[in-house]
PDB file of C-alpha atoms in Angstrom:
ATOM      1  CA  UNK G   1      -9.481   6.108  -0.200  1.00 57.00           C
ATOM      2  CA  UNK G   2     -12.564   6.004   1.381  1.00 68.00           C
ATOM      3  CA  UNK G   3     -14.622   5.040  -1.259  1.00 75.00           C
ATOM      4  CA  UNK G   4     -12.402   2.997  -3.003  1.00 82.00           C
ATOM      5  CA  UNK G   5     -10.364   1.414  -0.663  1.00 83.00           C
ATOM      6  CA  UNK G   6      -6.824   0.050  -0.684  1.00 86.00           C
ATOM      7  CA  UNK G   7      -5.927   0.722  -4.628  1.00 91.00           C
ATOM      8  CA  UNK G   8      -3.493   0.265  -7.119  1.00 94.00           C
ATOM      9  CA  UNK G   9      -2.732   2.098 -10.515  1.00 95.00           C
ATOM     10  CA  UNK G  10      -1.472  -0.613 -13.210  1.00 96.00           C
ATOM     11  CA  UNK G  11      -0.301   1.099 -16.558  1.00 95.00           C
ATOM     12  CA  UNK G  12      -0.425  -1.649 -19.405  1.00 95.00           C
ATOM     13  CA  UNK G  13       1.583   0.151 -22.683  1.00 95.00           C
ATOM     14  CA  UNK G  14       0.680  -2.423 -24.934  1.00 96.00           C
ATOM     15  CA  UNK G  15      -3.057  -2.304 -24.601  1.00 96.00           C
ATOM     16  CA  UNK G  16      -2.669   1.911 -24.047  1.00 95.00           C
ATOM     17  CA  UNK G  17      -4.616   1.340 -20.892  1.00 95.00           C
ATOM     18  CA  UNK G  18      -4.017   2.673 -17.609  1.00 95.00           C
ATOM     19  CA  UNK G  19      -6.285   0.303 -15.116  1.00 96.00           C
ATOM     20  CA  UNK G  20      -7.496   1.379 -11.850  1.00 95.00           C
ATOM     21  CA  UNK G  21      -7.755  -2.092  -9.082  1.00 94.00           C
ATOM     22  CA  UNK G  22      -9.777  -0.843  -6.190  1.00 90.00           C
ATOM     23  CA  UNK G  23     -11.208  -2.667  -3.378  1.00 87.00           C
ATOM     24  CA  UNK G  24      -8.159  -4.948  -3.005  1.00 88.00           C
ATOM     25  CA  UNK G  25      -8.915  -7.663  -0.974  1.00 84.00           C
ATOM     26  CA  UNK G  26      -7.653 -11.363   0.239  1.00 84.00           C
ATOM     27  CA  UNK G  27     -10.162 -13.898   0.791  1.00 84.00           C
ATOM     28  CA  UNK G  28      -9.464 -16.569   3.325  1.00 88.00           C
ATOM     29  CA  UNK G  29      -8.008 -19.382   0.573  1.00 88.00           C
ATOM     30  CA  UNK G  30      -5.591 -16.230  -0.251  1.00 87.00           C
ATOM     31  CA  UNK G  31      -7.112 -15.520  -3.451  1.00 87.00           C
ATOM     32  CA  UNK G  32      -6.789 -11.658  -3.989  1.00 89.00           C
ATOM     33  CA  UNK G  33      -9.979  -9.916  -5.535  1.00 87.00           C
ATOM     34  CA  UNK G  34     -10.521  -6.411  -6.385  1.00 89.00           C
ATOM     35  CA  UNK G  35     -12.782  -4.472  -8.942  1.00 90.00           C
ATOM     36  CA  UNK G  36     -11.191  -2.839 -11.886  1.00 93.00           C
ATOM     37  CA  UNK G  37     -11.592   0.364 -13.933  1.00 94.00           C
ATOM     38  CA  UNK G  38     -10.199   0.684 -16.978  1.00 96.00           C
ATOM     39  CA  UNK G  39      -8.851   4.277 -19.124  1.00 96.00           C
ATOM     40  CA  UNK G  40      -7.491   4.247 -22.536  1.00 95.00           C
ATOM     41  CA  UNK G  41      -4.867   6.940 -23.219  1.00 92.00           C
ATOM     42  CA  UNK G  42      -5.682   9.868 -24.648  1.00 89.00           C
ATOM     43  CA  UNK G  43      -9.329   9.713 -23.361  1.00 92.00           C
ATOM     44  CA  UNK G  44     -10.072  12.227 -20.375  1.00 89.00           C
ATOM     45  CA  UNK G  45      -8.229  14.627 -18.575  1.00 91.00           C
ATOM     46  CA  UNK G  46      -5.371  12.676 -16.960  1.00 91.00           C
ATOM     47  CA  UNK G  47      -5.702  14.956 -13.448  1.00 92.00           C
ATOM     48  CA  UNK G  48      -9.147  13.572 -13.360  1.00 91.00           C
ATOM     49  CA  UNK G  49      -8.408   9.941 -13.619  1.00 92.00           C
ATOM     50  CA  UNK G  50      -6.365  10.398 -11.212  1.00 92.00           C
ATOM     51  CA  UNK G  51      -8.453  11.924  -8.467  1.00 90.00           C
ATOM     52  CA  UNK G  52     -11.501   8.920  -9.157  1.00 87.00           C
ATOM     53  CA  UNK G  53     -10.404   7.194  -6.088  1.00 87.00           C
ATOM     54  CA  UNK G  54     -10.696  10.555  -4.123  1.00 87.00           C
ATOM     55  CA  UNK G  55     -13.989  12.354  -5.445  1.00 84.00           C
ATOM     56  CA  UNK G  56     -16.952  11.375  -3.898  1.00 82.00           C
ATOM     57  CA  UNK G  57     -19.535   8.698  -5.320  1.00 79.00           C
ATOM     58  CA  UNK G  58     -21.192   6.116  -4.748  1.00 78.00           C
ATOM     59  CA  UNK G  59     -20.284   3.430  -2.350  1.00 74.00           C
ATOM     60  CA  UNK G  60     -19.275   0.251  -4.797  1.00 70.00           C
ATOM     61  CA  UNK G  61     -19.038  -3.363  -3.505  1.00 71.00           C
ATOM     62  CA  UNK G  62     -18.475  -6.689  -5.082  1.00 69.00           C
ATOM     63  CA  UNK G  63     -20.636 -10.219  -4.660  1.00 69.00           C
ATOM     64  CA  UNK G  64     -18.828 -13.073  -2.762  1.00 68.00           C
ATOM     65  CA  UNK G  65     -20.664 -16.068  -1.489  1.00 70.00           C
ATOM     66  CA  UNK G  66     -19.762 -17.967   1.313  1.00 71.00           C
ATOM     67  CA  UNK G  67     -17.833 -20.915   1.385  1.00 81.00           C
ATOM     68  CA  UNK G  68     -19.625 -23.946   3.061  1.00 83.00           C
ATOM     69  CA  UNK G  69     -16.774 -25.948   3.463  1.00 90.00           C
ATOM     70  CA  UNK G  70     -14.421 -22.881   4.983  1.00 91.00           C
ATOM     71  CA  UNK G  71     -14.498 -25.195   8.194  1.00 92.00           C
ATOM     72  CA  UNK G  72     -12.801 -28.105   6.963  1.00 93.00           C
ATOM     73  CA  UNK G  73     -10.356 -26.049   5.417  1.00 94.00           C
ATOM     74  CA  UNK G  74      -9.571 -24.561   8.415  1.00 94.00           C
ATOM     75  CA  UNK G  75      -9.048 -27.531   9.741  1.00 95.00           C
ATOM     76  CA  UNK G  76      -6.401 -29.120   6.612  1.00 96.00           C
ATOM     77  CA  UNK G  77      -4.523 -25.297   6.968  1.00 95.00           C
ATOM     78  CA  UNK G  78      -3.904 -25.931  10.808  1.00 94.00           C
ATOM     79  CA  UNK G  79      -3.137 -30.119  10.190  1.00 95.00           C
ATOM     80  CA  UNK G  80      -0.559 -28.745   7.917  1.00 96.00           C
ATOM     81  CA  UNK G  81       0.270 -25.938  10.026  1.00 95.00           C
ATOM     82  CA  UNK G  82       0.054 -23.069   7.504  1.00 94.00           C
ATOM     83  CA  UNK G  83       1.997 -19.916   9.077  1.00 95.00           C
ATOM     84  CA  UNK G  84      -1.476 -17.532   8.720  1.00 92.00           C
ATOM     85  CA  UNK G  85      -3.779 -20.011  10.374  1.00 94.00           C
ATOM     86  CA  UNK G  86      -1.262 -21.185  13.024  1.00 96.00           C
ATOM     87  CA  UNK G  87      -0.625 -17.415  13.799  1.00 95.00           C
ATOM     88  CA  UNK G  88      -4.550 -16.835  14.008  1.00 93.00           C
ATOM     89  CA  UNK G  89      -5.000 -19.920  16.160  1.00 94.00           C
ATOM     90  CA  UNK G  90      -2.614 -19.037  18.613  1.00 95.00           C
ATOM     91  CA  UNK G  91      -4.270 -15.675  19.034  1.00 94.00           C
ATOM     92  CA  UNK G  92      -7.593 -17.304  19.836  1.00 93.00           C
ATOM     93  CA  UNK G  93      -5.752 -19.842  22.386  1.00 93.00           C
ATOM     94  CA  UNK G  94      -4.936 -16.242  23.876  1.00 94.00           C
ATOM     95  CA  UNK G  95      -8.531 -15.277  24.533  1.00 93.00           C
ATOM     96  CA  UNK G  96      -9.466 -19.049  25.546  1.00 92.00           C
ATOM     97  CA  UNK G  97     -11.195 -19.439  21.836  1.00 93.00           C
ATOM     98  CA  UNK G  98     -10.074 -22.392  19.034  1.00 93.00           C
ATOM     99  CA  UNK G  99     -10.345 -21.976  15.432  1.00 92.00           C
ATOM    100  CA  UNK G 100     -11.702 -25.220  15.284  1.00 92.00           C
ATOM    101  CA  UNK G 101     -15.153 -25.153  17.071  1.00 91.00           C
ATOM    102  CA  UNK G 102     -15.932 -21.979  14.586  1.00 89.00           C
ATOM    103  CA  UNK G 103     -19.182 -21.928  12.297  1.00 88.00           C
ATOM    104  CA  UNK G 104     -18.560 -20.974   8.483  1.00 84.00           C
ATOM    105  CA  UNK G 105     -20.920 -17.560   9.324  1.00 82.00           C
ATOM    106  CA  UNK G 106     -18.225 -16.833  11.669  1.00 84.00           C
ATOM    107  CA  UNK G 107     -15.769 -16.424   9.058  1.00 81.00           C
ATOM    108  CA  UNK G 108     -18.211 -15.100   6.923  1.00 76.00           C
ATOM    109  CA  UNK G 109     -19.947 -12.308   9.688  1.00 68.00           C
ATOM    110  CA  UNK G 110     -20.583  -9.431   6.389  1.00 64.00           C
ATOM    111  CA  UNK G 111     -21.853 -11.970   3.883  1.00 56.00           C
ATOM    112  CA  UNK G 112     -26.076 -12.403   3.707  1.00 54.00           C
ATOM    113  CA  UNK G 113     -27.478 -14.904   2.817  1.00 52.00           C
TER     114      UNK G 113
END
């Protein structure tokens, strides 16, 4: 959705929850994070749970700092030849760029600091 972003519903029957994960998101280690709403059952019309990641509201966004040593991880993920970084290195060698001469802001252009 466009508020919302890629989302998932998760339905947990033990805990009578059903749990909304919005914003779904891999960082560069491949750590997923995502924000999370939570519904018990019975609460709420069900229809309208359902339609949250469709309605309009406010625009929601989650803190992440930047990672001063995303460089010389780079650099261990392409000595070891990781698929993902190998794949994005080769697409830079395309355009006559390197992976290697980038600064940490360049993997990091929407954080501020």
């Amino acid at each position: 959705s466009q508020n919302m972003g890629f989302h998932l519903w998760e339905l947990d029957e033990q805990q009578q929850l059903l749990r909304l994960k919005y914003l779904i998101h891999e960082d560069l280690h491949g750590k997923v994070q995502y924000k999370e709403k939570s519904f018990a059952f019975g609460k709420g019309n069900l229809l309208d749970i359902f339609r949250q990641p469709f309605c309009k509201q406010e625009m929601t966004s989650f803190l992440a700092k930047e990672d001063k040593n995303i460089c010389s991880y780079v650099r261990q993920q392409l000595y070891y030849q990781q698929p993902k970084w190998m794949k994005w290195q080769a697409e830079l060698y395309q355009t006559g760029d390197n992976l290697l001469t980038k600064t940490a802001s360049d993997f990091y252009p929407q954080v501020q600091p």
